[in-house]
Short mmCIF file of C-alpha atoms in Angstrom, two decimals:
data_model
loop_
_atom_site.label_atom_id
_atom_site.label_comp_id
_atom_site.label_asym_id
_atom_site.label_seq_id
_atom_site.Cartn_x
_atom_site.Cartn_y
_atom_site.Cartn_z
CA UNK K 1 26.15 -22.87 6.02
CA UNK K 2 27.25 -19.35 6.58
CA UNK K 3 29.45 -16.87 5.37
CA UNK K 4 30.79 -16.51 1.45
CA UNK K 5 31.01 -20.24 0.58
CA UNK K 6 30.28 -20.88 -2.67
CA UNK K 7 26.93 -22.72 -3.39
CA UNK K 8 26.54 -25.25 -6.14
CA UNK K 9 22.79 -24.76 -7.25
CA UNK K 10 20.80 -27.36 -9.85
CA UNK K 11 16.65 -26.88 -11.36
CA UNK K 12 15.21 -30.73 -11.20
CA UNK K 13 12.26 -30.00 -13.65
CA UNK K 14 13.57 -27.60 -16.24
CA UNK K 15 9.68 -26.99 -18.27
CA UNK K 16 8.50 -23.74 -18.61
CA UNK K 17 8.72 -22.52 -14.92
CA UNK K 18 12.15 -24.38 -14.56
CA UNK K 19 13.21 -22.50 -17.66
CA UNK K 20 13.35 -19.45 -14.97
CA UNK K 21 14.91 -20.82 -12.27
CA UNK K 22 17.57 -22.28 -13.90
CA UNK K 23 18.26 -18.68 -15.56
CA UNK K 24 18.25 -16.36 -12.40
CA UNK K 25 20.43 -19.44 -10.60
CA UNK K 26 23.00 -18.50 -13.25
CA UNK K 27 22.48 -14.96 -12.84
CA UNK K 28 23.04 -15.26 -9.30
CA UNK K 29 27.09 -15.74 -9.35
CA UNK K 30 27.02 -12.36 -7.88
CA UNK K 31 25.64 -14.33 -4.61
CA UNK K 32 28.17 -16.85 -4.65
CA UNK K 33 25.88 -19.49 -6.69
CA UNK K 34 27.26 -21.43 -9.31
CA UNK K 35 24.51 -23.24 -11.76
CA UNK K 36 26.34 -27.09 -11.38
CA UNK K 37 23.50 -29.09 -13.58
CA UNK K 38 19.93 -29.28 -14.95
CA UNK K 39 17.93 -32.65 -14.22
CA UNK K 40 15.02 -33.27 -16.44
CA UNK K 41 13.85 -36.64 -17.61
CA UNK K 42 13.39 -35.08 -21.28
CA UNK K 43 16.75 -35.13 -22.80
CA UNK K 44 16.33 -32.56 -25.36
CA UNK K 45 13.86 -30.21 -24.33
CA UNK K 46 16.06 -28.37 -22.16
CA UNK K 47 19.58 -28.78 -23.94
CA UNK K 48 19.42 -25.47 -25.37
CA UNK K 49 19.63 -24.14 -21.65
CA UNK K 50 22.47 -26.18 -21.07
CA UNK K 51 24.44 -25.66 -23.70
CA UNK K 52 23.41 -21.55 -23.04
CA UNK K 53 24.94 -21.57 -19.80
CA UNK K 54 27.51 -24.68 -20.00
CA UNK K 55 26.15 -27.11 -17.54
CA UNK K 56 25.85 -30.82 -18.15
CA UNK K 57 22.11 -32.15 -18.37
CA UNK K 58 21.27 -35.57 -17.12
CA UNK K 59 18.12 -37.25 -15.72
CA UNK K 60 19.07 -37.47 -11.78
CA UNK K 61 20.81 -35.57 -9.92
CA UNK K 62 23.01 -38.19 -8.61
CA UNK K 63 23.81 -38.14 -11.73
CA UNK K 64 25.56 -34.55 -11.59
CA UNK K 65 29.75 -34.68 -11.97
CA UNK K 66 29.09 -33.22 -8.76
CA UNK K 67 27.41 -32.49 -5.37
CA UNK K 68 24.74 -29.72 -4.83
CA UNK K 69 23.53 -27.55 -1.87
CA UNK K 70 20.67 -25.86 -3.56
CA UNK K 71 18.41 -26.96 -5.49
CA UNK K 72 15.38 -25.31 -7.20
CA UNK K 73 12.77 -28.46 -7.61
CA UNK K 74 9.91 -27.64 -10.54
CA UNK K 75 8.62 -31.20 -11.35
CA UNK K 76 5.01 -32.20 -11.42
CA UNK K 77 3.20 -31.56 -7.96
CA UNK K 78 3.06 -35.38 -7.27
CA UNK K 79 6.48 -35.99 -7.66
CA UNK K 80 7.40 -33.58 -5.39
CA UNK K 81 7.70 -35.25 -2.33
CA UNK K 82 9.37 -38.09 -4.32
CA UNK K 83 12.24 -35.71 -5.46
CA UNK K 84 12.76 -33.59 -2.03
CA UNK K 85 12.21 -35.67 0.76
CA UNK K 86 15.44 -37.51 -0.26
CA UNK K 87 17.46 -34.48 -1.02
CA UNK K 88 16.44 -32.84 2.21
CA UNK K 89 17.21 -35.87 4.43
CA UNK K 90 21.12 -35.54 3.22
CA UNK K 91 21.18 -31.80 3.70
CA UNK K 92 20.18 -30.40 0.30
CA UNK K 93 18.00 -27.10 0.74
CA UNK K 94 15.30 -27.20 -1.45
CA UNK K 95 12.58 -24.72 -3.04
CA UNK K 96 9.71 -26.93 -3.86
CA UNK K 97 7.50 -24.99 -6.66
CA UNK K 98 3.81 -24.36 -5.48
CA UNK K 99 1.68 -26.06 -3.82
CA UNK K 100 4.70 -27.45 -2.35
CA UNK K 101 3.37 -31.46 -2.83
CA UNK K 102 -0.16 -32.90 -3.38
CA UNK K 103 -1.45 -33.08 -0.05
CA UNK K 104 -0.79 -31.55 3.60
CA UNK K 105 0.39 -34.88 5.21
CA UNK K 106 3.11 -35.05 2.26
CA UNK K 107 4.00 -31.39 3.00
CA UNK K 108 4.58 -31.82 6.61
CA UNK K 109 6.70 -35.00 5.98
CA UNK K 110 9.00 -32.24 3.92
CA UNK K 111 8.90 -30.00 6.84
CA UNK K 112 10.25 -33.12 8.87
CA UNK K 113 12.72 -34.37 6.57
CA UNK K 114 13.96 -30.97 6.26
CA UNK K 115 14.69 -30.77 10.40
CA UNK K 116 16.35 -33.91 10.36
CA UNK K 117 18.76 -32.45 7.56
CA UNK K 118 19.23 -29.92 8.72
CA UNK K 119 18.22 -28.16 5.10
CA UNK K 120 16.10 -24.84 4.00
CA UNK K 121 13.03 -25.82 2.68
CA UNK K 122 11.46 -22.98 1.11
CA UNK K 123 7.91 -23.31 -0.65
CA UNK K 124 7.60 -21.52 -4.18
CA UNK K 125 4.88 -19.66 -3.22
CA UNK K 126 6.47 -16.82 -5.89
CA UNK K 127 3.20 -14.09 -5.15
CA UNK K 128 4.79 -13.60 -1.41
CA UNK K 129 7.37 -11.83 -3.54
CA UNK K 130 5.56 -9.94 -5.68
CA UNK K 131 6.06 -6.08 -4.78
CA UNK K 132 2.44 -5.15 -4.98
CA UNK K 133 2.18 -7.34 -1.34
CA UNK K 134 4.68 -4.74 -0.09
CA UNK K 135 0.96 -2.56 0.32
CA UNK K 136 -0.25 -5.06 2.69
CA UNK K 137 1.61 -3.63 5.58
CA UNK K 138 -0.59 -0.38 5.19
CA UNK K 139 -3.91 -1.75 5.59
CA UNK K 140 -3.57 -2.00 9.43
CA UNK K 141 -6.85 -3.50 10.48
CA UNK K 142 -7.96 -7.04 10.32
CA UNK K 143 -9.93 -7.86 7.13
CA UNK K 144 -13.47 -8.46 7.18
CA UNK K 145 -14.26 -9.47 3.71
CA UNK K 146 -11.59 -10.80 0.61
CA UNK K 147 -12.27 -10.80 -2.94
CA UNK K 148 -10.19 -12.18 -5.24
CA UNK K 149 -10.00 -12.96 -8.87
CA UNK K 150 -6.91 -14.61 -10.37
CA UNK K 151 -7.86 -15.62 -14.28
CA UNK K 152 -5.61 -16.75 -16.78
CA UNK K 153 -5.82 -18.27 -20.44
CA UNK K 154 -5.12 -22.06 -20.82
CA UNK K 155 -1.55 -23.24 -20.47
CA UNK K 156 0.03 -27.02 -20.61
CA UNK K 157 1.35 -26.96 -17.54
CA UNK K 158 0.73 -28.34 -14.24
CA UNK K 159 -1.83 -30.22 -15.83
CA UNK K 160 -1.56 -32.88 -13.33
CA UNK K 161 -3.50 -30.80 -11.24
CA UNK K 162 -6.57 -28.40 -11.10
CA UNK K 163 -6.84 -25.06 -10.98
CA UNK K 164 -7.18 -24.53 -6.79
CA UNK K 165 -3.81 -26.64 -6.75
CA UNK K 166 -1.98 -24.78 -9.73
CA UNK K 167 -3.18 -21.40 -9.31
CA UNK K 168 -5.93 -20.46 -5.96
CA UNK K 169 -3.41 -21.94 -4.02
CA UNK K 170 -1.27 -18.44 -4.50
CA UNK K 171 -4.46 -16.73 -3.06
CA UNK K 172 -5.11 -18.48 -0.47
CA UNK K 173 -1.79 -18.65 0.87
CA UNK K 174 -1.99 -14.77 0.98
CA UNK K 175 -5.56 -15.46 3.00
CA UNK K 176 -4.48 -17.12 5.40
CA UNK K 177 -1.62 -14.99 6.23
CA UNK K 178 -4.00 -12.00 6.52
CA UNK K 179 -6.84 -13.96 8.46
CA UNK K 180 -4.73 -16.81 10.62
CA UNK K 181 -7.90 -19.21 11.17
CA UNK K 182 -8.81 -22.36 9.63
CA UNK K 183 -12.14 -22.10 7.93
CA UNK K 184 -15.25 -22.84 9.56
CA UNK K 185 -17.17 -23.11 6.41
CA UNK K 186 -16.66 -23.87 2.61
CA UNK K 187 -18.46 -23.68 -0.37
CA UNK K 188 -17.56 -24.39 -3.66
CA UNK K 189 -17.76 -25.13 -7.18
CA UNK K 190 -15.41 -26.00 -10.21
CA UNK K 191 -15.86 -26.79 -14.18
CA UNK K 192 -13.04 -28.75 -16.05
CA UNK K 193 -13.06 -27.60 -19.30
CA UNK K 194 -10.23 -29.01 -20.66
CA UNK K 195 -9.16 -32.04 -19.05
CA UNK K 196 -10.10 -34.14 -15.82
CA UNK K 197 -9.53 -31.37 -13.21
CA UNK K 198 -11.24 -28.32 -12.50
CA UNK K 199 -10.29 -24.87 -14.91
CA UNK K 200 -12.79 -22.85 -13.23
CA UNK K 201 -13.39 -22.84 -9.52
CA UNK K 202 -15.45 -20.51 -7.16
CA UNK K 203 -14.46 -20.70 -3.32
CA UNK K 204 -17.02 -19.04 -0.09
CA UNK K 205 -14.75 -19.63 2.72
CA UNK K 206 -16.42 -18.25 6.22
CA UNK K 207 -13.48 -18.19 9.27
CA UNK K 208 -14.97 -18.12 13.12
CA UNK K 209 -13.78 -14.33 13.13
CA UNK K 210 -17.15 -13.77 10.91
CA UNK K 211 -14.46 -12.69 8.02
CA UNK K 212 -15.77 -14.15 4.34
CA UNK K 213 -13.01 -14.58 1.49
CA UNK K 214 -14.64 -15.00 -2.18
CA UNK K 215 -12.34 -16.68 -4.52
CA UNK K 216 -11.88 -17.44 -7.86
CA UNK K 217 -9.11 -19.07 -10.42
CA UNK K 218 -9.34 -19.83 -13.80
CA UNK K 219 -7.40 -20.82 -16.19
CA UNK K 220 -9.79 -21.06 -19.15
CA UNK K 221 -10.12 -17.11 -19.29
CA UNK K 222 -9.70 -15.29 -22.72
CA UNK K 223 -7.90 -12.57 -20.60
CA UNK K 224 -5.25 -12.29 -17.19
CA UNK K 225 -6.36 -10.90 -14.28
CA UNK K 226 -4.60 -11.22 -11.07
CA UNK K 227 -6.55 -8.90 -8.55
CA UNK K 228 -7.29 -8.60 -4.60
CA UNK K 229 -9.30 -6.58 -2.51
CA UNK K 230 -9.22 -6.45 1.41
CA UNK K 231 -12.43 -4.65 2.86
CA UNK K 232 -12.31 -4.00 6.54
CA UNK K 233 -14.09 -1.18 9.32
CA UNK K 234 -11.06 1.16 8.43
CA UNK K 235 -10.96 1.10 4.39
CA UNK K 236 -10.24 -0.78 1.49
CA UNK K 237 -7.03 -2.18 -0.27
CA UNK K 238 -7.30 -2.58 -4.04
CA UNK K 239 -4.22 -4.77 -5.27
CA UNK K 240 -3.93 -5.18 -9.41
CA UNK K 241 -0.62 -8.07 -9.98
CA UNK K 242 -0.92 -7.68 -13.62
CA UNK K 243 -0.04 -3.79 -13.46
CA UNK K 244 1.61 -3.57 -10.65
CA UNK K 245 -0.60 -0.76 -9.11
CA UNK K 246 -2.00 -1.03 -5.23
CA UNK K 247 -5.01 1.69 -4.22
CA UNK K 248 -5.59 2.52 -0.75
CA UNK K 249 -9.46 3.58 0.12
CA UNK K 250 -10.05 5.27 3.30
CA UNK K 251 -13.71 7.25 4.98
CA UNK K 252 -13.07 10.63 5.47
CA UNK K 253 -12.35 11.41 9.21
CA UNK K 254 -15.83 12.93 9.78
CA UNK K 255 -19.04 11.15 8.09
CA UNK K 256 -20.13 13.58 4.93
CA UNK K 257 -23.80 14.82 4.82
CA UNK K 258 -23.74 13.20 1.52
CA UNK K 259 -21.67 10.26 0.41
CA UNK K 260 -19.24 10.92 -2.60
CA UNK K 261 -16.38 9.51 -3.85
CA UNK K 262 -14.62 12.91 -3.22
CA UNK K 263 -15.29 12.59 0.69
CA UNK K 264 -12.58 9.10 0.24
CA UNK K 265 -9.44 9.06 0.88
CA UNK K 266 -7.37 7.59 -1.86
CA UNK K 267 -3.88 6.89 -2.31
CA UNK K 268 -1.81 5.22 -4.62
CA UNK K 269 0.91 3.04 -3.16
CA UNK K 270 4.43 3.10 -4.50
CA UNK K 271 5.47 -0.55 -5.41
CA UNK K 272 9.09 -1.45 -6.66
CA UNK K 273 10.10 -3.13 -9.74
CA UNK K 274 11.28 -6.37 -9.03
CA UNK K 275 11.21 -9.58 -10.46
CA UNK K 276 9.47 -12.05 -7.68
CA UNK K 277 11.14 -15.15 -8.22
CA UNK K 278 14.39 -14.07 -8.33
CA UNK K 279 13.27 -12.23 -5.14
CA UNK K 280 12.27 -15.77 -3.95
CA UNK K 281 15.63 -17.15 -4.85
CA UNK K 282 17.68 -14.53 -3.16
CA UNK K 283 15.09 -15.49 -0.10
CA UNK K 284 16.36 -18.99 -0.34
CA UNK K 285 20.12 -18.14 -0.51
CA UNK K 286 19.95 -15.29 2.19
CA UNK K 287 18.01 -18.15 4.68
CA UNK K 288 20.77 -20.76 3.24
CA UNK K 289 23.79 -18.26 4.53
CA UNK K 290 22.41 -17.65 7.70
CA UNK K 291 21.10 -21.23 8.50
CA UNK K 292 17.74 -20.18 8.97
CA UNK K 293 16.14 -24.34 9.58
CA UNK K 294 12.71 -24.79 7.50
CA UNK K 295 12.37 -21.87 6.32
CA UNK K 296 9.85 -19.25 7.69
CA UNK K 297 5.90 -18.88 6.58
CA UNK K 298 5.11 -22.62 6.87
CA UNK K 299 2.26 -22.82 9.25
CA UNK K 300 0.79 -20.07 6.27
CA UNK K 301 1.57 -22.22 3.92
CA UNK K 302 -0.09 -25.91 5.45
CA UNK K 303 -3.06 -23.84 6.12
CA UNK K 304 -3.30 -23.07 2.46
CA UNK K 305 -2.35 -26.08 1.72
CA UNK K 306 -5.39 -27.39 4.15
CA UNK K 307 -8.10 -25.18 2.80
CA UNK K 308 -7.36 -26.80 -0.92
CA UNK K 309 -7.67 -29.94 0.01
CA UNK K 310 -11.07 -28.75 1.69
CA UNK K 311 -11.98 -27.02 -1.64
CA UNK K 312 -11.60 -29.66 -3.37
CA UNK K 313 -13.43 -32.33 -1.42
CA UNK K 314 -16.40 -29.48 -1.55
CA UNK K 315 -15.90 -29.59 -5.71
CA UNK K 316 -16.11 -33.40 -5.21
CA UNK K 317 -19.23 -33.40 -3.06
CA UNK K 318 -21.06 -30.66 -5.14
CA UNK K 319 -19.80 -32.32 -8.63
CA UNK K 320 -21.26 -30.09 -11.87
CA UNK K 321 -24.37 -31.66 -13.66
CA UNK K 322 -23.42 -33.03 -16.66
CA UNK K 323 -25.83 -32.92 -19.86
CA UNK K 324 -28.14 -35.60 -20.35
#
């Protein structure tokens, strides 16, 4: 689909993440979208959206007084694949929310039934759009060690997973566009706290390029912190989400008799204010205009997708001691 023609968008999942979508797709009449419907299986909790931005709600979107060519899907992860696949056989581009669907062999069969569509399939990976990753183009050479801490308090959602599936997953997305190697090594550990998953894990992934990324999510934290840090032979990039501020380390040019933090070089990067996912949106509209296939960042994205699953059968093999 190209040119000005209008697109009639709907948010299948409309919970607290859905909430969003469905308000930037009705912002977005300025890019030729029109909000047609929201499609949740709860018939009240969303109604006040509805009624907000006159659109019917109903519980499947064959259900919608009429057809859609977007559609922004925020259900739980293992229903993803249930609600896309379908829609992206017939045509319908899609943005699946993170981690895209519950295992790599379901994602690829989305990146399939997308090609036969002919349909966008974006994955709501929303961190790709955050500004602070703008800094990444600066750091220039390859990394050679990632740490990375992405904490948040407890939340009911996504609940149907754990925490390398709900929230890690934005992390190591980001690692495996900077590194572009599958792991050669994993070690692991995770805690549920709350529920049956794991709210606390720790990741040691090793790549064949001797590079070592340290991760770890939780969402049993009393405070947020979203931070990464790329060390490599030329430097050091500091990146804070949570206040939007991205530091840039460098040696001095000639080695100091005595090392001091004066002899760095540091620089603050400029970032933008933006709001990522209605970056992400925009993304998915722009790709939808210009018939863009798939989508773009994919093989990223089932590597990600890949080193989760390997987390997780290294939480599963290590399992935490529980008290006698």
């Amino acid at each position: 689909m190209t040119g000005a023609t209008e697109l009639r968008a709907a948010v299948i999942g409309v919970g607290s993440f859905g909430r969003h979508h469905a308000r930037i797709l009705h912002e977005l009449g300025s890019e030729g979208v029109r909000l047609v419907g929201l499609v949740d299986l709860d018939a009240e909790g969303p109604r006040d959206l509805a009624e907000r931005f006159r659109v019917p709600l109903v519980s499947h979107v064959d259900a919608l007084p009429e057809p859609v060519d977007v559609v922004s899907v925020a259900v739980p992860t293992a229903e993803h694949r249930k609600v896309a696949e379908p829609l992206l056989e017939r045509g319908v581009h899609c943005l699946v929310e993170k981690p895209v669907a519950g295992s790599r062999g379901d994602a690829e069969a989305l990146v399939s039934a997308a090609r036969r569509g002919g349909a966008v399939l974006e994955v709501g990976l929303v961190e790709r759009f955050n500004p602070v990753r703008s800094a990444l183009d600066r750091m220039g050479a390859p990394p050679a060690f990632l740490e990375v801490h992405r904490l948040a308090p407890f939340a009911r959602r996504s609940t149907d997973v754990g925490v390398v599936m709900d929230l890690m997953i934005h992390d190591l997305d980001l690692v495996s566009h900077l590194v572009g190697e599958d792991a050669s090594r994993i070690d692991a550990v995770g805690v549920p706290v709350f529920g049956p998953h794991e709210d606390l894990a720790n990741a040691r992934i090793t790549f064949p390029s001797g590079c070592v990324a340290n991760l770890t999510a939780s969402r049993a934290s009393l405070q947020r912190m979203r931070r990464f840090r790329i060390f490599s032979r030329e430097g050091y990039l500091s990146l804070d989400y949570d206040h939007q501020k991205a530091l840039l380390v460098r040696p001095p040019a000639e080695p100091p008799s005595e090392a001091s933090l004066s002899a760095l070089a540091m620089e603050e990067l400029p970032i933008r204010d933006t709001e990522p996912l209605r970056e992400e949106l925009v993304a998915l509209v722009r790709a939808v205009r210009e018939g863009r296939g798939p989508g773009s960042g994919w093989e990223d994205a089932l590597r990600a997708l890949g080193l989760a699953e390997q987390i997780l059968a290294a939480l599963h093999a290590h399992p935490v001691p529980r008290a006698p």
